[in-house]
Amino acid sequence: MVPPEDQRLDCGDDEPQEPWWSRTRTDPAAAWGAWAQRTDWYCPVDLLPTLTLEDFRRLPISPSSLTIQPDRGWVLVNKETIAYSDGDEQTLRTEVLGVGVDVVVKPESFTWTFGGGAPFTTKGPGHPYPKHDVAQAFTHLGKAAITLTTTWSGRYRVDGSAQWRDVAGTATTTTTSQPFEVVERRSVLVDRG
C-alpha cells in the first residue's frame, strides 16, 4: 500500500509503514467498537531510539591531548609558546533504552587559553614546530598553564540499522597542561681574548 500524496514520506531506501488501526470492546460479549487510526504513516527509522543531547554529553569522551613546545617545564617571556593537539575521532559504545548504539565523536573546534590571555578558537588541532599555527607569547613572568577546550559533534547508529544519524548538539571536554614557569633569560657577552 502506498500513502496518499498528502502524506508522502521520504524514508530513504526504506518503505513507508502503514498506519496502525485498532478497535476495542468493553468485554468479550460486547460488540466491537469502530476502527480508530492510532498512528500516521511512518518510516521504520522513526521507531529506533534516539541518542539525545543529554545522552551524548554523558558519554566518556576522552579529552584531547595537549602538547606544548618547548616542553621543558619553562618558557621564555615574550617568545611564542607553541601548542597543539590531535584531531582524532573517537568511537564509543553505549545503550539507549536497552538497545546498543555505536557513537562516533569528532572534534569540531579547539579553544585555547594561554595563561590569563584571551581565549581564541581554531578549527584545526594545531601542528608542531616548524609548521605550527597555534602559538602565543606570555608577557608576564611567573607560573602559567595552557587550557584547551574541545567541542565535539557526534553521529550514532542504533543496532539493527545501517543508517548513521547526527546528534543534535555538541559536547565539550577540557584539558589543562601541567603548570610551567615563564622566565626571562639575559644574554651576556664574554670576552674570550
Tab-separated table of N, CA and C in Angstrom, residues 2-163:
chain	number	residue	atom	x	y	z
A	2	VAL	N	0.513	2.262	-0.725
A	2	VAL	CA	1.280	3.499	-0.829
A	2	VAL	C	0.507	4.607	-0.128
A	3	PRO	N	1.207	5.452	0.663
A	3	PRO	CA	0.475	6.532	1.340
A	3	PRO	C	-0.080	7.536	0.344
A	4	PRO	N	-1.176	8.184	0.684
A	4	PRO	CA	-1.720	9.221	-0.195
A	4	PRO	C	-0.697	10.340	-0.386
A	5	GLU	N	-0.845	11.083	-1.490
A	5	GLU	CA	0.112	12.144	-1.818
A	5	GLU	C	0.311	13.131	-0.674
A	6	ASP	N	-0.759	13.484	0.045
A	6	ASP	CA	-0.632	14.476	1.115
A	6	ASP	C	0.071	13.915	2.350
A	7	GLN	N	0.345	12.619	2.372
A	7	GLN	CA	1.056	12.008	3.495
A	7	GLN	C	2.360	11.350	3.038
A	8	ARG	N	2.853	11.732	1.873
A	8	ARG	CA	4.052	11.116	1.304
A	8	ARG	C	5.239	11.353	2.232
A	9	LEU	N	5.992	10.302	2.499
A	9	LEU	CA	7.158	10.373	3.378
A	9	LEU	C	8.414	10.027	2.603
A	10	ASP	N	9.510	10.680	2.935
A	10	ASP	CA	10.808	10.310	2.377
A	10	ASP	C	11.509	9.444	3.414
A	11	CYS	N	11.503	8.149	3.197
A	11	CYS	CA	12.126	7.206	4.133
A	11	CYS	C	13.455	6.690	3.597
A	12	GLY	N	14.048	7.412	2.648
A	12	GLY	CA	15.310	6.948	2.083
A	12	GLY	C	15.080	5.648	1.330
A	13	ASP	N	15.862	4.635	1.649
A	13	ASP	CA	15.733	3.329	0.992
A	13	ASP	C	14.627	2.471	1.603
A	14	ASP	N	14.065	2.891	2.718
A	14	ASP	CA	13.024	2.109	3.391
A	14	ASP	C	11.643	2.448	2.836
A	15	GLU	N	10.740	1.512	2.986
A	15	GLU	CA	9.348	1.716	2.583
A	15	GLU	C	8.573	2.375	3.719
A	16	PRO	N	7.706	3.358	3.410
A	16	PRO	CA	6.846	3.914	4.462
A	16	PRO	C	5.960	2.812	5.047
A	17	GLN	N	5.721	2.884	6.329
A	17	GLN	CA	4.901	1.889	7.018
A	17	GLN	C	3.476	2.409	7.155
A	18	GLU	N	2.534	1.485	7.007
A	18	GLU	CA	1.121	1.851	7.055
A	18	GLU	C	0.705	2.278	8.459
A	19	PRO	N	-0.329	3.103	8.536
A	19	PRO	CA	-0.847	3.477	9.858
A	19	PRO	C	-1.343	2.246	10.607
A	20	TRP	N	-1.334	2.354	11.902
A	20	TRP	CA	-1.836	1.279	12.754
A	20	TRP	C	-3.264	1.620	13.150
A	21	TRP	N	-4.162	0.661	12.927
A	21	TRP	CA	-5.574	0.820	13.251
A	21	TRP	C	-5.945	-0.194	14.313
A	22	SER	N	-6.883	0.148	15.150
A	22	SER	CA	-7.369	-0.819	16.134
A	22	SER	C	-8.824	-0.511	16.477
A	23	ARG	N	-9.446	-1.510	17.073
A	23	ARG	CA	-10.789	-1.301	17.625
A	23	ARG	C	-10.888	-2.129	18.895
A	24	THR	N	-11.729	-1.725	19.771
A	24	THR	CA	-11.825	-2.372	21.079
A	24	THR	C	-13.276	-2.711	21.395
A	25	ARG	N	-13.414	-3.479	22.461
A	25	ARG	CA	-14.750	-3.745	23.004
A	25	ARG	C	-14.612	-3.771	24.517
A	26	THR	N	-15.653	-3.468	25.195
A	26	THR	CA	-15.606	-3.326	26.650
A	26	THR	C	-15.506	-4.659	27.370
A	27	ASP	N	-16.078	-5.710	26.793
A	27	ASP	CA	-15.951	-7.054	27.381
A	27	ASP	C	-16.137	-8.073	26.260
A	28	PRO	N	-15.819	-9.347	26.499
A	28	PRO	CA	-15.880	-10.344	25.430
A	28	PRO	C	-17.263	-10.506	24.798
A	29	ALA	N	-18.311	-10.181	25.510
A	29	ALA	CA	-19.664	-10.349	24.963
A	29	ALA	C	-20.131	-9.121	24.192
A	30	ALA	N	-19.451	-7.979	24.341
A	30	ALA	CA	-19.883	-6.729	23.713
A	30	ALA	C	-19.483	-6.707	22.239
A	31	ALA	N	-20.174	-5.864	21.489
A	31	ALA	CA	-19.833	-5.679	20.075
A	31	ALA	C	-18.536	-4.872	19.968
A	32	TRP	N	-17.803	-5.128	18.897
A	32	TRP	CA	-16.578	-4.364	18.659
A	32	TRP	C	-16.922	-2.915	18.360
A	33	GLY	N	-16.078	-2.002	18.819
A	33	GLY	CA	-16.243	-0.587	18.529
A	33	GLY	C	-15.746	-0.260	17.124
A	34	ALA	N	-15.833	1.004	16.767
A	34	ALA	CA	-15.394	1.456	15.439
A	34	ALA	C	-13.866	1.402	15.338
A	35	TRP	N	-13.386	1.239	14.114
A	35	TRP	CA	-11.939	1.273	13.885
A	35	TRP	C	-11.426	2.683	14.136
A	36	ALA	N	-10.253	2.782	14.781
A	36	ALA	CA	-9.632	4.089	15.052
A	36	ALA	C	-8.164	4.040	14.607
A	37	GLN	N	-7.754	5.081	13.895
A	37	GLN	CA	-6.359	5.156	13.445
A	37	GLN	C	-5.490	5.614	14.612
A	38	ARG	N	-4.481	4.818	14.978
A	38	ARG	CA	-3.628	5.110	16.129
A	38	ARG	C	-2.323	5.801	15.742
A	39	THR	N	-1.853	5.573	14.514
A	39	THR	CA	-0.617	6.231	14.053
A	39	THR	C	-0.821	6.733	12.635
A	40	ASP	N	0.021	7.662	12.218
A	40	ASP	CA	0.065	8.092	10.824
A	40	ASP	C	1.050	7.194	10.087
A	41	TRP	N	1.234	7.452	8.814
A	41	TRP	CA	2.293	6.774	8.076
A	41	TRP	C	3.612	7.130	8.751
A	42	TYR	N	4.548	6.202	8.777
A	42	TYR	CA	5.836	6.475	9.426
A	42	TYR	C	6.945	5.703	8.725
A	43	CYS	N	8.188	6.145	8.974
A	43	CYS	CA	9.374	5.467	8.451
A	43	CYS	C	9.885	4.497	9.514
A	44	PRO	N	10.423	3.337	9.110
A	44	PRO	CA	10.936	2.378	10.096
A	44	PRO	C	11.957	2.988	11.051
A	45	VAL	N	12.780	3.919	10.557
A	45	VAL	CA	13.807	4.510	11.413
A	45	VAL	C	13.197	5.309	12.562
A	46	ASP	N	11.943	5.761	12.391
A	46	ASP	CA	11.286	6.529	13.452
A	46	ASP	C	11.047	5.699	14.711
A	47	LEU	N	11.102	4.383	14.578
A	47	LEU	CA	10.866	3.510	15.726
A	47	LEU	C	12.127	3.270	16.542
A	48	LEU	N	13.283	3.670	16.005
A	48	LEU	CA	14.543	3.442	16.706
A	48	LEU	C	14.723	4.460	17.822
A	49	PRO	N	15.380	4.074	18.906
A	49	PRO	CA	15.632	5.040	19.980
A	49	PRO	C	16.564	6.152	19.503
A	50	THR	N	16.410	7.311	20.093
A	50	THR	CA	17.218	8.477	19.742
A	50	THR	C	18.267	8.719	20.814
A	51	LEU	N	19.500	8.972	20.386
A	51	LEU	CA	20.556	9.379	21.311
A	51	LEU	C	20.369	10.876	21.542
A	52	THR	N	19.890	11.243	22.712
A	52	THR	CA	19.617	12.651	22.999
A	52	THR	C	20.920	13.397	23.275
A	53	LEU	N	20.830	14.715	23.300
A	53	LEU	CA	21.996	15.530	23.627
A	53	LEU	C	22.487	15.210	25.034
A	54	GLU	N	21.566	14.982	25.954
A	54	GLU	CA	21.957	14.630	27.324
A	54	GLU	C	22.695	13.294	27.349
A	55	ASP	N	22.206	12.315	26.570
A	55	ASP	CA	22.901	11.026	26.454
A	55	ASP	C	24.314	11.240	25.916
A	56	PHE	N	24.416	12.055	24.884
A	56	PHE	CA	25.704	12.328	24.234
A	56	PHE	C	26.689	12.966	25.211
A	57	ARG	N	26.220	13.940	25.970
A	57	ARG	CA	27.111	14.649	26.898
A	57	ARG	C	27.534	13.788	28.090
A	58	ARG	N	26.808	12.706	28.348
A	58	ARG	CA	27.190	11.791	29.434
A	58	ARG	C	28.224	10.753	28.998
A	59	LEU	N	28.496	10.660	27.722
A	59	LEU	CA	29.459	9.669	27.234
A	59	LEU	C	30.866	9.985	27.745
A	60	PRO	N	31.684	8.962	27.953
A	60	PRO	CA	33.055	9.182	28.445
A	60	PRO	C	34.009	9.582	27.314
A	61	ILE	N	33.794	10.767	26.760
A	61	ILE	CA	34.657	11.263	25.686
A	61	ILE	C	36.013	11.611	26.294
A	62	SER	N	37.073	11.054	25.729
A	62	SER	CA	38.422	11.351	26.234
A	62	SER	C	38.808	12.763	25.828
A	63	PRO	N	39.293	13.575	26.766
A	63	PRO	CA	39.734	14.926	26.413
A	63	PRO	C	40.869	14.870	25.392
A	64	SER	N	40.957	15.898	24.575
A	64	SER	CA	42.029	15.981	23.579
A	64	SER	C	43.383	16.034	24.262
A	65	SER	N	44.384	15.501	23.582
A	65	SER	CA	45.755	15.635	24.082
A	65	SER	C	46.173	17.102	23.970
A	66	LEU	N	47.161	17.496	24.741
A	66	LEU	CA	47.686	18.861	24.686
A	66	LEU	C	49.197	18.784	24.807
A	67	THR	N	49.883	19.182	23.736
A	67	THR	CA	51.345	19.169	23.713
A	67	THR	C	51.839	20.597	23.594
A	68	ILE	N	52.874	20.916	24.368
A	68	ILE	CA	53.452	22.262	24.377
A	68	ILE	C	54.889	22.169	23.878
A	69	GLN	N	55.292	23.139	23.065
A	69	GLN	CA	56.687	23.241	22.627
A	69	GLN	C	57.178	24.643	22.929
A	70	PRO	N	58.328	24.828	23.532
A	70	PRO	CA	59.176	23.769	24.069
A	70	PRO	C	58.561	23.179	25.343
A	71	ASP	N	58.789	21.882	25.554
A	71	ASP	CA	58.231	21.181	26.711
A	71	ASP	C	59.373	20.838	27.657
A	72	ARG	N	59.730	21.806	28.504
A	72	ARG	CA	60.866	21.594	29.407
A	72	ARG	C	60.590	22.127	30.807
A	73	GLY	N	59.327	22.469	31.082
A	73	GLY	CA	58.987	22.972	32.406
A	73	GLY	C	59.073	24.478	32.530
A	74	TRP	N	59.574	25.149	31.491
A	74	TRP	CA	59.631	26.609	31.484
A	74	TRP	C	59.605	27.105	30.044
A	75	VAL	N	59.143	28.345	29.865
A	75	VAL	CA	59.145	29.005	28.555
A	75	VAL	C	59.684	30.411	28.746
A	76	LEU	N	60.123	31.015	27.649
A	76	LEU	CA	60.665	32.371	27.715
A	76	LEU	C	59.555	33.410	27.587
A	77	VAL	N	59.641	34.430	28.413
A	77	VAL	CA	58.707	35.540	28.338
A	77	VAL	C	58.882	36.234	26.982
A	78	ASN	N	57.790	36.698	26.406
A	78	ASN	CA	57.758	37.426	25.140
A	78	ASN	C	58.230	36.611	23.936
A	79	LYS	N	58.318	35.297	24.061
A	79	LYS	CA	58.627	34.398	22.940
A	79	LYS	C	57.453	33.444	22.785
A	80	GLU	N	57.108	33.130	21.549
A	80	GLU	CA	55.957	32.261	21.316
A	80	GLU	C	56.121	30.893	21.959
A	81	THR	N	55.058	30.448	22.587
A	81	THR	CA	54.948	29.076	23.071
A	81	THR	C	53.951	28.385	22.151
A	82	ILE	N	54.334	27.242	21.621
A	82	ILE	CA	53.515	26.505	20.656
A	82	ILE	C	52.659	25.481	21.402
A	83	ALA	N	51.428	25.313	20.941
A	83	ALA	CA	50.548	24.273	21.487
A	83	ALA	C	49.867	23.563	20.323
A	84	TYR	N	49.642	22.274	20.497
A	84	TYR	CA	48.878	21.528	19.501
A	84	TYR	C	48.234	20.312	20.149
A	85	SER	N	47.279	19.756	19.425
A	85	SER	CA	46.529	18.601	19.917
A	85	SER	C	46.458	17.577	18.798
A	86	ASP	N	45.546	16.623	18.928
A	86	ASP	CA	45.279	15.699	17.830
A	86	ASP	C	43.857	15.954	17.356
A	87	GLY	N	43.569	15.584	16.148
A	87	GLY	CA	42.223	15.782	15.613
A	87	GLY	C	41.499	14.471	15.427
A	88	ASP	N	41.817	13.491	16.272
A	88	ASP	CA	41.290	12.141	16.089
A	88	ASP	C	39.831	12.013	16.517
A	89	GLU	N	39.082	11.255	15.711
A	89	GLU	CA	37.733	10.859	16.108
A	89	GLU	C	37.835	9.775	17.173
A	90	GLN	N	36.767	9.617	17.924
A	90	GLN	CA	36.683	8.542	18.915
A	90	GLN	C	35.418	7.732	18.639
A	91	THR	N	35.521	6.428	18.818
A	91	THR	CA	34.366	5.551	18.664
A	91	THR	C	33.991	5.006	20.035
A	92	LEU	N	32.731	5.176	20.391
A	92	LEU	CA	32.240	4.762	21.703
A	92	LEU	C	31.042	3.831	21.527
A	93	ARG	N	30.745	3.099	22.562
A	93	ARG	CA	29.604	2.179	22.561
A	93	ARG	C	28.766	2.476	23.798
A	94	THR	N	27.444	2.553	23.613
A	94	THR	CA	26.545	2.810	24.729
A	94	THR	C	25.223	2.082	24.479
A	95	GLU	N	24.273	2.277	25.360
A	95	GLU	CA	22.922	1.733	25.199
A	95	GLU	C	21.903	2.841	25.420
A	96	VAL	N	20.831	2.784	24.646
A	96	VAL	CA	19.690	3.680	24.826
A	96	VAL	C	18.450	2.795	24.888
A	97	LEU	N	17.738	2.867	25.984
A	97	LEU	CA	16.535	2.056	26.190
A	97	LEU	C	16.823	0.573	25.965
A	98	GLY	N	18.001	0.130	26.403
A	98	GLY	CA	18.366	-1.277	26.292
A	98	GLY	C	18.848	-1.708	24.920
A	99	VAL	N	18.983	-0.768	23.994
A	99	VAL	CA	19.428	-1.075	22.633
A	99	VAL	C	20.849	-0.546	22.456
A	100	GLY	N	21.728	-1.362	21.875
A	100	GLY	CA	23.111	-0.960	21.653
A	100	GLY	C	23.223	0.149	20.620
A	101	VAL	N	24.163	1.069	20.858
A	101	VAL	CA	24.360	2.214	19.972
A	101	VAL	C	25.859	2.448	19.787
A	102	ASP	N	26.296	2.568	18.520
A	102	ASP	CA	27.661	2.985	18.204
A	102	ASP	C	27.655	4.495	18.042
A	103	VAL	N	28.645	5.165	18.630
A	103	VAL	CA	28.730	6.623	18.553
A	103	VAL	C	30.128	6.998	18.081
A	104	VAL	N	30.208	7.901	17.112
A	104	VAL	CA	31.486	8.444	16.662
A	104	VAL	C	31.486	9.928	17.006
A	105	VAL	N	32.490	10.357	17.780
A	105	VAL	CA	32.614	11.773	18.134
A	105	VAL	C	33.795	12.357	17.371
A	106	LYS	N	33.618	13.581	16.896
A	106	LYS	CA	34.622	14.238	16.058
A	106	LYS	C	34.871	15.636	16.602
A	107	PRO	N	36.154	16.025	16.750
A	107	PRO	CA	36.414	17.386	17.219
A	107	PRO	C	36.046	18.403	16.139
A	108	GLU	N	35.262	19.395	16.518
A	108	GLU	CA	34.825	20.436	15.584
A	108	GLU	C	35.623	21.721	15.741
A	109	SER	N	36.000	22.043	16.981
A	109	SER	CA	36.782	23.262	17.211
A	109	SER	C	37.595	23.110	18.485
A	110	PHE	N	38.647	23.931	18.573
A	110	PHE	CA	39.583	23.902	19.690
A	110	PHE	C	39.713	25.326	20.217
A	111	THR	N	39.406	25.526	21.496
A	111	THR	CA	39.525	26.851	22.105
A	111	THR	C	40.698	26.825	23.068
A	112	TRP	N	41.670	27.699	22.810
A	112	TRP	CA	42.939	27.742	23.536
A	112	TRP	C	42.966	28.945	24.463
A	113	THR	N	43.415	28.740	25.691
A	113	THR	CA	43.617	29.845	26.629
A	113	THR	C	45.033	29.727	27.166
A	114	PHE	N	45.863	30.682	26.802
A	114	PHE	CA	47.259	30.717	27.243
A	114	PHE	C	47.337	31.565	28.499
A	115	GLY	N	47.460	30.917	29.658
A	115	GLY	CA	47.544	31.656	30.920
A	115	GLY	C	46.318	32.520	31.108
A	116	GLY	N	46.531	33.781	31.435
A	116	GLY	CA	45.425	34.704	31.651
A	116	GLY	C	45.005	35.430	30.394
A	117	GLY	N	45.541	35.025	29.233
A	117	GLY	CA	45.210	35.699	27.981
A	117	GLY	C	43.797	35.398	27.514
A	118	ALA	N	43.378	36.136	26.492
A	118	ALA	CA	42.044	35.939	25.928
A	118	ALA	C	42.006	34.631	25.143
A	119	PRO	N	40.954	33.841	25.300
A	119	PRO	CA	40.859	32.593	24.542
A	119	PRO	C	40.666	32.871	23.053
A	120	PHE	N	41.131	31.951	22.226
A	120	PHE	CA	40.881	32.025	20.794
A	120	PHE	C	40.581	30.616	20.292
A	121	THR	N	39.805	30.549	19.204
A	121	THR	CA	39.315	29.264	18.707
A	121	THR	C	39.862	28.984	17.318
A	122	THR	N	40.239	27.718	17.095
A	122	THR	CA	40.692	27.269	15.783
A	122	THR	C	39.835	26.082	15.347
A	123	LYS	N	39.758	25.859	14.044
A	123	LYS	CA	39.042	24.690	13.529
A	123	LYS	C	39.919	23.450	13.609
A	124	GLY	N	41.229	23.640	13.464
A	124	GLY	CA	42.153	22.516	13.488
A	124	GLY	C	42.867	22.397	14.817
A	125	PRO	N	43.573	21.255	15.021
A	125	PRO	CA	44.221	20.986	16.303
A	125	PRO	C	45.601	21.611	16.466
A	126	GLY	N	46.066	22.355	15.460
A	126	GLY	CA	47.414	22.907	15.530
A	126	GLY	C	48.437	21.886	15.057
A	127	HIS	N	49.693	22.341	14.941
A	127	HIS	CA	50.778	21.485	14.456
A	127	HIS	C	52.053	21.797	15.227
A	128	PRO	N	52.980	20.839	15.282
A	128	PRO	CA	54.255	21.093	15.955
A	128	PRO	C	55.165	21.978	15.101
A	129	TYR	N	56.208	22.485	15.748
A	129	TYR	CA	57.241	23.258	15.069
A	129	TYR	C	57.851	22.392	13.976
A	130	PRO	N	58.162	22.886	12.801
A	130	PRO	CA	58.174	24.284	12.364
A	130	PRO	C	56.899	24.729	11.650
A	131	LYS	N	55.905	23.854	11.511
A	131	LYS	CA	54.678	24.211	10.791
A	131	LYS	C	53.568	24.592	11.754
A	132	HIS	N	53.938	25.107	12.907
A	132	HIS	CA	52.956	25.433	13.945
A	132	HIS	C	52.028	26.561	13.499
A	133	ASP	N	50.795	26.493	13.986
A	133	ASP	CA	49.815	27.532	13.687
A	133	ASP	C	49.005	27.939	14.916
A	134	VAL	N	49.354	27.380	16.081
A	134	VAL	CA	48.753	27.797	17.353
A	134	VAL	C	49.903	28.143	18.284
A	135	ALA	N	50.063	29.429	18.554
A	135	ALA	CA	51.156	29.881	19.425
A	135	ALA	C	50.796	31.246	19.994
A	136	GLN	N	51.370	31.530	21.144
A	136	GLN	CA	51.156	32.834	21.775
A	136	GLN	C	52.313	33.088	22.726
A	137	ALA	N	52.677	34.353	22.870
A	137	ALA	CA	53.752	34.730	23.793
A	137	ALA	C	53.156	35.108	25.144
A	138	PHE	N	53.795	34.638	26.210
A	138	PHE	CA	53.427	35.058	27.563
A	138	PHE	C	54.162	36.356	27.850
A	139	THR	N	53.460	37.350	28.381
A	139	THR	CA	54.058	38.668	28.599
A	139	THR	C	54.405	38.938	30.057
A	140	HIS	N	54.053	38.011	30.957
A	140	HIS	CA	54.343	38.194	32.379
A	140	HIS	C	55.116	36.998	32.907
A	141	LEU	N	56.036	37.272	33.816
A	141	LEU	CA	56.812	36.210	34.458
A	141	LEU	C	55.951	35.494	35.496
A	142	GLY	N	56.308	34.248	35.800
A	142	GLY	CA	55.599	33.506	36.852
A	142	GLY	C	55.057	32.184	36.343
A	143	LYS	N	54.205	31.578	37.163
A	143	LYS	CA	53.599	30.291	36.793
A	143	LYS	C	52.488	30.519	35.766
A	144	ALA	N	52.356	29.561	34.847
A	144	ALA	CA	51.312	29.643	33.825
A	144	ALA	C	50.914	28.228	33.416
A	145	ALA	N	49.829	28.147	32.675
A	145	ALA	CA	49.360	26.880	32.109
A	145	ALA	C	48.547	27.214	30.867
A	146	ILE	N	48.337	26.220	30.038
A	146	ILE	CA	47.513	26.373	28.841
A	146	ILE	C	46.309	25.448	28.997
A	147	THR	N	45.130	25.977	28.669
A	147	THR	CA	43.904	25.187	28.733
A	147	THR	C	43.332	25.045	27.333
A	148	LEU	N	42.907	23.833	27.004
A	148	LEU	CA	42.299	23.531	25.710
A	148	LEU	C	40.895	22.987	25.946
A	149	THR	N	39.904	23.660	25.365
A	149	THR	CA	38.526	23.173	25.398
A	149	THR	C	38.167	22.711	23.991
A	150	THR	N	37.824	21.434	23.862
A	150	THR	CA	37.477	20.863	22.561
A	150	THR	C	35.963	20.702	22.476
A	151	THR	N	35.396	21.160	21.363
A	151	THR	CA	33.969	20.999	21.103
A	151	THR	C	33.797	19.836	20.133
A	152	TRP	N	32.950	18.881	20.535
A	152	TRP	CA	32.761	17.640	19.783
A	152	TRP	C	31.368	17.564	19.185
A	153	SER	N	31.277	17.104	17.932
A	153	SER	CA	29.991	16.729	17.341
A	153	SER	C	29.928	15.208	17.331
A	154	GLY	N	28.752	14.670	17.071
A	154	GLY	CA	28.639	13.216	17.078
A	154	GLY	C	27.627	12.708	16.080
A	155	ARG	N	27.804	11.452	15.728
A	155	ARG	CA	26.818	10.730	14.934
A	155	ARG	C	26.690	9.348	15.543
A	156	TYR	N	25.537	8.740	15.359
A	156	TYR	CA	25.309	7.451	16.002
A	156	TYR	C	24.515	6.516	15.098
A	157	ARG	N	24.674	5.219	15.378
A	157	ARG	CA	23.959	4.174	14.647
A	157	ARG	C	23.419	3.182	15.673
A	158	VAL	N	22.131	2.945	15.607
A	158	VAL	CA	21.469	2.022	16.522
A	158	VAL	C	21.615	0.603	15.973
A	159	ASP	N	21.857	-0.364	16.859
A	159	ASP	CA	21.933	-1.767	16.435
A	159	ASP	C	20.706	-2.121	15.606
A	160	GLY	N	20.936	-2.826	14.503
A	160	GLY	CA	19.834	-3.228	13.641
A	160	GLY	C	19.550	-2.237	12.532
A	161	SER	N	20.250	-1.109	12.516
A	161	SER	CA	20.066	-0.102	11.476
A	161	SER	C	21.417	0.198	10.840
A	162	ALA	N	21.408	0.411	9.542
A	162	ALA	CA	22.645	0.773	8.846
A	162	ALA	C	22.808	2.286	8.760
A	163	GLN	N	21.784	3.022	9.149
A	163	GLN	CA	21.781	4.475	8.981
A	163	GLN	C	22.463	5.185	10.148
